[in-house]
Amino acid sequence: MSLANGAVPGIPDRADGAHSAIARIRPHWARMGITRVANVTGLDRIGIPVVMVCRPNARSLAVSQGKGIDLESATASGLMEAAELYHAEHIDRPLKLGSMAELSQSHRFAEIERLPRISATAFTKDLVTLWIEGREMISGETRWLPYESVRANFTVPPPPGSGFFDCSSNGLASGNTADEAIHHGVCEIVERDATALWNRMPSASRRRTGVDLGSASDGPCREVLKKLEGADFDVAAWETTSDVGVPAFFCLIADRRDRNSHYGIGAAAHPVPETALLKALIEAAQVRTTYVSAARDDLSAEEYSEDYRDKRRRQAERLLAERSSTRCLASAEGRAAQGIAGNVAWLVERLQAAGVSEIIAVDLSKEDIGLPVVRVVIPGLEGPDDHDAYMPGERARRMSDDGP
């Protein structure tokens, strides 16, 4: 479901809307360790609603962020992110301990060699580690994945055999329905893949991906752009859509009043181009407010130093120098009207056409909570390239090989 038929931006494609999402999670705040939901919008001057959700005893991030075009949407967005992390920190599904060599006779494994990696050390079939079962969406069959690629429990020591695969929140998603959760998870992975590939483009090629923001139609996207302009921010956007063909965008907002203040960046993918751009713009505002609040526990003191901020300024100015207005926003009214299930089917088709043969969803829902939560894993697509230990996968390496 898109903006055109009632979905709430900032809470991607949640059929029952922000109010329902908040109501579903509210009875479980204590269990999830949520102690505070704070409206931090006023810490910056942009006016796009941003909230923070605190879980001091979290096994991953103790602070989650939420954003939206109104405060209720932002609150639901933050609560859903916190709930997703809680589910991935406390997985109660059966696990198997063993090596691929000893389990392969009775277990069907995913395409392990195509999973995003964080280590150049070879993962061998004799290495003993934990495995978790998921459902492959194309065939409907089961696949076993490294537990490391599904969990979000970052406490130490890690389980045996860890340290090989991307262990992040990429593809972790929730929704008011299972289809919504899967839709959100697939779009996030496609976005990270598209951004990683776009970051490896030559400067001249990136310049040709600049977006004419004036081509956005009247509605939420236009209203967000007006808020950013009214708050004295430069806004630039680039279309990062890859060969997968799912509309994706990267945005940068820069404070005209103080070029050494914190920048905001955002990225998003969605079957409807204007929805993807809207999500990217709102995320950029959230990132900027997150830096202003200084509350998130994965921000280091270095990021507030003069040297670091000067480095970020130079990086942003290089991107802004590549700004152009060569691309207009495409229309996708058909996809906007076909609903979540239709969009999921379309996403699967696009991924298959790009050479993806497995789309695996691990159901992390807890029956006594009743919130659909999944971890989506798509072997062959790039992981987050802003990960400290990111290693380029086959798609990024191929782009480098084909470059000048």
Short mmCIF file of C-alpha atoms in Angstrom, two decimals, residues 87-88 90-94 132-135 145 150 172-173 178 181-182 360-367 371-376:
data_model
loop_
_atom_site.label_atom_id
_atom_site.label_comp_id
_atom_site.label_asym_id
_atom_site.label_seq_id
_atom_site.Cartn_x
_atom_site.Cartn_y
_atom_site.Cartn_z
CA HIS A 87 12.74 -9.71 18.51
CA ALA A 88 16.14 -10.18 16.83
CA HIS A 90 15.70 -12.60 21.75
CA ILE A 91 15.27 -15.27 19.08
CA ASP A 92 13.48 -18.36 20.40
CA ARG A 93 13.41 -20.42 17.20
CA PRO A 94 15.27 -23.77 17.08
CA ILE A 132 18.65 -21.04 11.75
CA GLU A 133 15.87 -22.05 9.35
CA GLY A 134 14.04 -19.69 7.01
CA ARG A 135 11.58 -19.93 4.12
CA LEU A 145 21.23 -19.62 7.25
CA VAL A 150 19.86 -13.20 11.37
CA LEU A 172 15.06 -6.78 9.80
CA ALA A 173 11.48 -5.54 9.58
CA ALA A 178 3.50 -10.52 7.46
CA ALA A 181 7.10 -6.88 7.16
CA ILE A 182 8.50 -8.78 4.16
CA ILE A 360 14.81 -15.97 2.42
CA ALA A 361 12.52 -14.80 5.22
CA VAL A 362 13.04 -15.93 8.82
CA ASP A 363 9.93 -15.47 10.95
CA LEU A 364 10.98 -13.93 14.28
CA SER A 365 7.44 -13.21 15.51
CA LYS A 366 6.47 -14.13 19.05
CA GLU A 367 2.97 -15.54 19.44
CA LEU A 371 3.61 -8.48 15.92
CA PRO A 372 4.82 -9.85 12.56
CA VAL A 373 8.63 -9.55 12.50
CA VAL A 374 10.92 -11.03 9.87
CA ARG A 375 14.56 -11.03 8.91
CA VAL A 376 14.91 -11.06 5.14
#
